Amino acid sequence: EDPQSDSSVSLLPHLEAKIRQTHSLARLLTKYAEQLLEEYVRHQGDPFGLPGFSPPRLPVAGLSAPAPTHAGLPVRERLRLDAAALDALPGLLDAVRRHQAELNPSAPRLLRRLEDAARQARALGAAVDTVLAALGALGARGPGPEPAAAAAATVTNTAAGIFSAKVLGLRVCGLYGEWVSRTEGDLGQLVPGGLA
Amino acid sequence: MPAGRPGPAAQSVRWPPPLLSLLWSALLLCVLGVPRGGSGAHTAVISPQDPTLLIGSSLRATCSVHSDTPGATAEGLYWTLNGRRLPPELSHLINASTLALALANLNGSRQQSGDNLVCHARDGSILAGSCLYVGLPPEKPFNISCWSRNMKDLTCRWTPGAHGETFLHTNYSLKYKLRWYGQDNTCEEYHTMGPHSCHIPKDLALFTPYEIWVEATNRLGSARSDVLTLDVLDVVTTDPPPDVHVSRVGGLEDQLSVRWVSPPALKDFLFQAKYQIRYRVEDSVDWKVVDDVSNQTSCRLAGLKPGTVYFVQVRCNPFGIYGSKKAGIWSEWSHPTAASTPRSERTGPGGGACEPRGGEPSSGPVRRELKQFLGWLKKHAYCSNLSFRLYDQWRAWMQKSHKTRNQDEGILPSGRRGTARGPAR
């Protein structure tokens, strides 16, 4: 697929600027997401953060990792999936922050990063929506995650304990990083000049 | 929650279960142990889940493999604690699907989020986990001290018992109430003046005592400090005096004049404020303190070195406010203000030295006694200003007349007489 033909309508200057701006934001948040993950594992204790640590990849209801087929989709469809994921992430990150506030109350930097990540995901999602609207592609997003609030309010198995909550938090932080990185890549293909 | 067999000193989990359930209802979780397609991992559960234990106690835990998966067996399972594999002799198979673990003499938890006890399959994949909380109950906080800034708020500090090391997150809550009536209140703004402090910003009564105490709580219990009783008026401090100016006193080479303004927040109430001045030479770390500066807003520093830069600071103690009999609390020092004394015009060995020559009043003991005399005059004679002024005038006259005498007598820098034209004094 030629990404430039996907945006075959010549982009107005303001749309081009918006795309560049959103792409830059996604790039910045990719870096922040890596820092969040480092901060998170530091506070959960070993084996979190040890090389080779491979916890169960607990499925998170309402959000999954980018599919292997994601890269092969049309760019507008990819951006719709990016926006949907970014829409689901704030609620999940907030939930992780609330749990970490009980588990690690003396880790203000971790809590602040989680709070910031929720806000940043919201902002990036809104920016991607703006780009999609400008591209005339904001219509039906198609099958995507459940609405964020509903996903975050799902009652869980109460036998699950604190260790599994740590693992889940790790999973959510990982998903956040995967989706902002994926968004950066997808927007990069829209930037005139074809930035990756 | 299935019960393992805790050690003799083990405590049941005290962290409020309803709170954890609330957290889980807000958290999006899948059921632990639902295998991902293709992972090949069997699922299991560890018991007890997230126990809380005293340091030195023992723990018996089990890892039970779910039997709904064909081929599920506890054979080959092993344990890790905080990422380190535990010796196999600590584990044994209870039955085909359950591996038991016995840990003795537990150390305090390595991190506040709990030690990670994990059950692994033969291939190393994680089957289940449980977080251990090993520590001590809190000891009684002590040494509570409080102060009020300009009667508007109250800040308190305390020392945690046992130097605070419980290995568990310990929550400190500062409580206060009016002594003879009123309900318990809880301070909400923590860590304002260090890790064990709290700030009450408003709605404080004056002229009536408060009772203040600190409660410490963790998973293993709680402790309460002794009660401190105080009236806000007895613990008032204020801002440092603003507008501190330091200037020379005419040509006097060993004096500087310090002036300041009464702290504005309390200026209408400070009838008996005390002040302290401290000063040091520019390249020194040793401060000299002038303590006997009572309710006035100026002071003259004497006995200084000529041609030297001095840094000066002032602070205020609003004691006696509204008739309080307590000592009051010193404010912070004002920002340093600098000034230099005039250079000495006299030459001689060491050039610029301010050692006295013949005919001049000697420094040291005489000056000290003179200062004491003037201090006494200030308290008893109500004419201190006059005395200082007269003293300054006398000193200036002495310096001038000494210079003139030296010129008349032709005294050389080495002290030898040259050709003298008049009789020596």
Coordinates of N, CA, C and O in Angstrom, one line a residue, chain B residues 140-149 153-161 172-176 187 189-200 212-215 225-228 230 235 237 329-332:
Chain B
K140 N 5.1 3.5 69.1 CA 4.5 4.8 69.4 C 5.2 6.0 68.8 O 6.4 6.2 69.1
P141 N 4.6 6.8 68.0 CA 5.3 8.0 67.6 C 5.5 8.9 68.8 O 4.8 8.8 69.8
F142 N 6.6 9.8 68.8 CA 6.8 10.6 69.9 C 7.4 11.9 69.5 O 7.6 12.2 68.3
N143 N 7.7 12.8 70.4 CA 8.4 14.0 70.2 C 7.6 14.9 69.2 O 8.1 15.4 68.2
I144 N 6.3 15.1 69.5 CA 5.5 16.0 68.7 C 5.8 17.4 69.0 O 5.9 17.8 70.2
S145 N 6.1 18.2 68.0 CA 6.2 19.6 68.2 C 5.4 20.4 67.2 O 5.3 19.9 66.1
C146 N 4.9 21.5 67.6 CA 4.0 22.3 66.7 C 4.3 23.7 66.8 O 4.8 24.2 67.8
W147 N 4.0 24.4 65.7 CA 4.1 25.9 65.7 C 3.1 26.5 64.8 O 2.6 25.8 63.8
S148 N 2.7 27.7 65.1 CA 1.7 28.4 64.3 C 2.4 29.7 63.7 O 3.1 30.4 64.3
R149 N 2.2 29.8 62.4 CA 2.8 31.0 61.7 C 1.7 32.1 61.7 O 0.7 32.0 61.1
D153 N -2.3 29.3 61.3 CA -2.3 27.8 61.0 C -1.5 27.1 62.1 O -1.1 27.7 63.1
L154 N -1.4 25.8 61.9 CA -0.6 25.0 62.8 C 0.1 23.9 62.0 O -0.5 23.2 61.2
T155 N 1.4 23.8 62.2 CA 2.2 22.8 61.6 C 2.8 21.9 62.7 O 3.3 22.5 63.7
C156 N 2.7 20.6 62.6 CA 3.3 19.7 63.6 C 4.3 18.7 63.0 O 4.1 18.3 61.8
R157 N 5.3 18.4 63.7 CA 6.2 17.4 63.3 C 6.3 16.3 64.4 O 6.1 16.6 65.6
W158 N 6.7 15.1 64.0 CA 6.9 14.1 65.1 C 7.9 13.1 64.6 O 8.4 13.1 63.4
T159 N 8.4 12.3 65.5 CA 9.3 11.3 65.2 C 8.7 9.9 65.3 O 7.9 9.6 66.2
P160 N 8.8 9.1 64.2 CA 8.2 7.8 64.2 C 8.9 6.9 65.3 O 10.1 7.0 65.5
G161 N 8.1 6.0 65.9 CA 8.7 5.1 66.9 C 9.7 4.1 66.1 O 9.6 3.9 65.0
Y172 N 0.8 7.4 58.9 CA 0.7 8.3 60.1 C -0.4 9.3 59.9 O -0.5 9.9 58.8
S173 N -1.2 9.4 60.9 CA -2.3 10.3 60.9 C -2.3 11.2 62.1 O -2.2 10.8 63.2
L174 N -2.2 12.5 61.8 CA -2.2 13.5 62.9 C -3.6 13.9 63.3 O -4.4 14.3 62.4
K175 N -4.0 13.7 64.5 CA -5.3 14.0 64.9 C -5.3 15.2 65.9 O -4.3 15.4 66.7
Y176 N -6.4 15.9 66.0 CA -6.5 17.1 66.9 C -7.9 17.3 67.3 O -8.8 17.1 66.5
C187 N -5.7 15.8 60.4 CA -4.9 16.7 59.5 C -4.9 16.0 58.1 O -4.7 14.8 58.0
E189 N -3.0 17.7 55.3 CA -1.8 18.1 54.4 C -0.5 17.6 55.0 O 0.1 18.2 55.8
Y190 N -0.1 16.5 54.5 CA 1.1 15.8 55.0 C 2.4 16.2 54.3 O 2.4 16.7 53.2
H191 N 3.5 16.0 55.0 CA 4.9 16.1 54.4 C 5.2 17.5 54.0 O 6.0 17.8 53.1
T192 N 4.5 18.5 54.7 CA 4.8 19.9 54.3 C 6.2 20.3 54.8 O 6.8 21.2 54.3
M193 N 6.6 19.8 56.0 CA 7.9 20.2 56.6 C 8.7 18.9 56.9 O 9.1 18.7 58.0
G194 N 8.8 18.1 55.9 CA 9.6 16.8 56.1 C 8.6 15.6 56.0 O 7.4 15.8 56.0
P195 N 9.1 14.4 56.1 CA 8.3 13.2 55.9 C 7.3 13.0 57.0 O 6.3 12.4 56.8
H196 N 7.6 13.5 58.2 CA 6.6 13.2 59.3 C 6.2 14.6 59.9 O 6.6 15.0 60.9
S197 N 5.3 15.2 59.1 CA 4.8 16.5 59.4 C 3.4 16.6 58.8 O 3.1 15.9 57.8
C198 N 2.7 17.6 59.3 CA 1.3 17.8 58.8 C 1.0 19.3 59.1 O 1.4 19.9 60.1
H199 N 0.2 19.8 58.2 CA -0.1 21.3 58.2 C -1.6 21.4 58.3 O -2.4 20.9 57.5
I200 N -2.1 22.1 59.3 CA -3.5 22.5 59.5 C -3.7 23.9 59.1 O -3.2 24.8 59.8
I212 N -3.5 17.1 70.7 CA -2.9 16.7 69.4 C -2.2 15.4 69.6 O -1.4 15.2 70.6
W213 N -2.4 14.5 68.7 CA -1.7 13.2 68.8 C -1.5 12.6 67.4 O -2.1 13.0 66.5
V214 N -0.7 11.5 67.3 CA -0.4 10.9 66.0 C -0.7 9.4 66.2 O -0.3 8.8 67.1
E215 N -1.4 8.9 65.2 CA -1.7 7.5 65.1 C -0.9 6.9 64.0 O -0.9 7.4 62.8
S225 N 0.5 8.0 69.8 CA 1.5 8.8 70.6 C 0.8 9.3 71.8 O -0.4 9.2 72.0
D226 N 1.6 9.8 72.7 CA 1.1 10.6 73.8 C 0.4 11.9 73.3 O 0.7 12.3 72.2
V227 N -0.5 12.4 74.1 CA -1.3 13.6 73.7 C -0.5 14.8 74.0 O 0.0 15.0 75.2
L228 N -0.4 15.7 73.1 CA 0.3 17.0 73.4 C -0.9 18.1 73.5 O -1.8 18.1 72.7
L230 N -1.8 22.1 73.8 CA -1.2 23.4 73.6 C -2.3 24.4 73.2 O -3.4 24.0 72.7
V235 N 2.6 29.0 70.8 CA 3.5 28.4 69.8 C 3.6 29.2 68.5 O 3.7 28.7 67.5
T237 N 5.1 31.6 65.8 CA 6.3 32.2 65.2 C 5.8 33.1 64.1 O 4.6 33.3 63.8
I329 N 8.5 31.3 69.6 CA 9.3 30.5 68.7 C 10.0 31.5 67.7 O 9.4 32.3 67.1
W330 N 11.3 31.4 67.6 CA 12.1 32.3 66.7 C 11.7 32.0 65.3 O 11.4 30.9 64.8
S331 N 11.6 33.1 64.5 CA 11.4 33.0 63.1 C 12.6 32.5 62.4 O 13.7 32.4 63.1
E332 N 12.5 32.3 61.1 CA 13.7 32.0 60.4 C 14.6 33.3 60.3 O 14.0 34.4 60.5

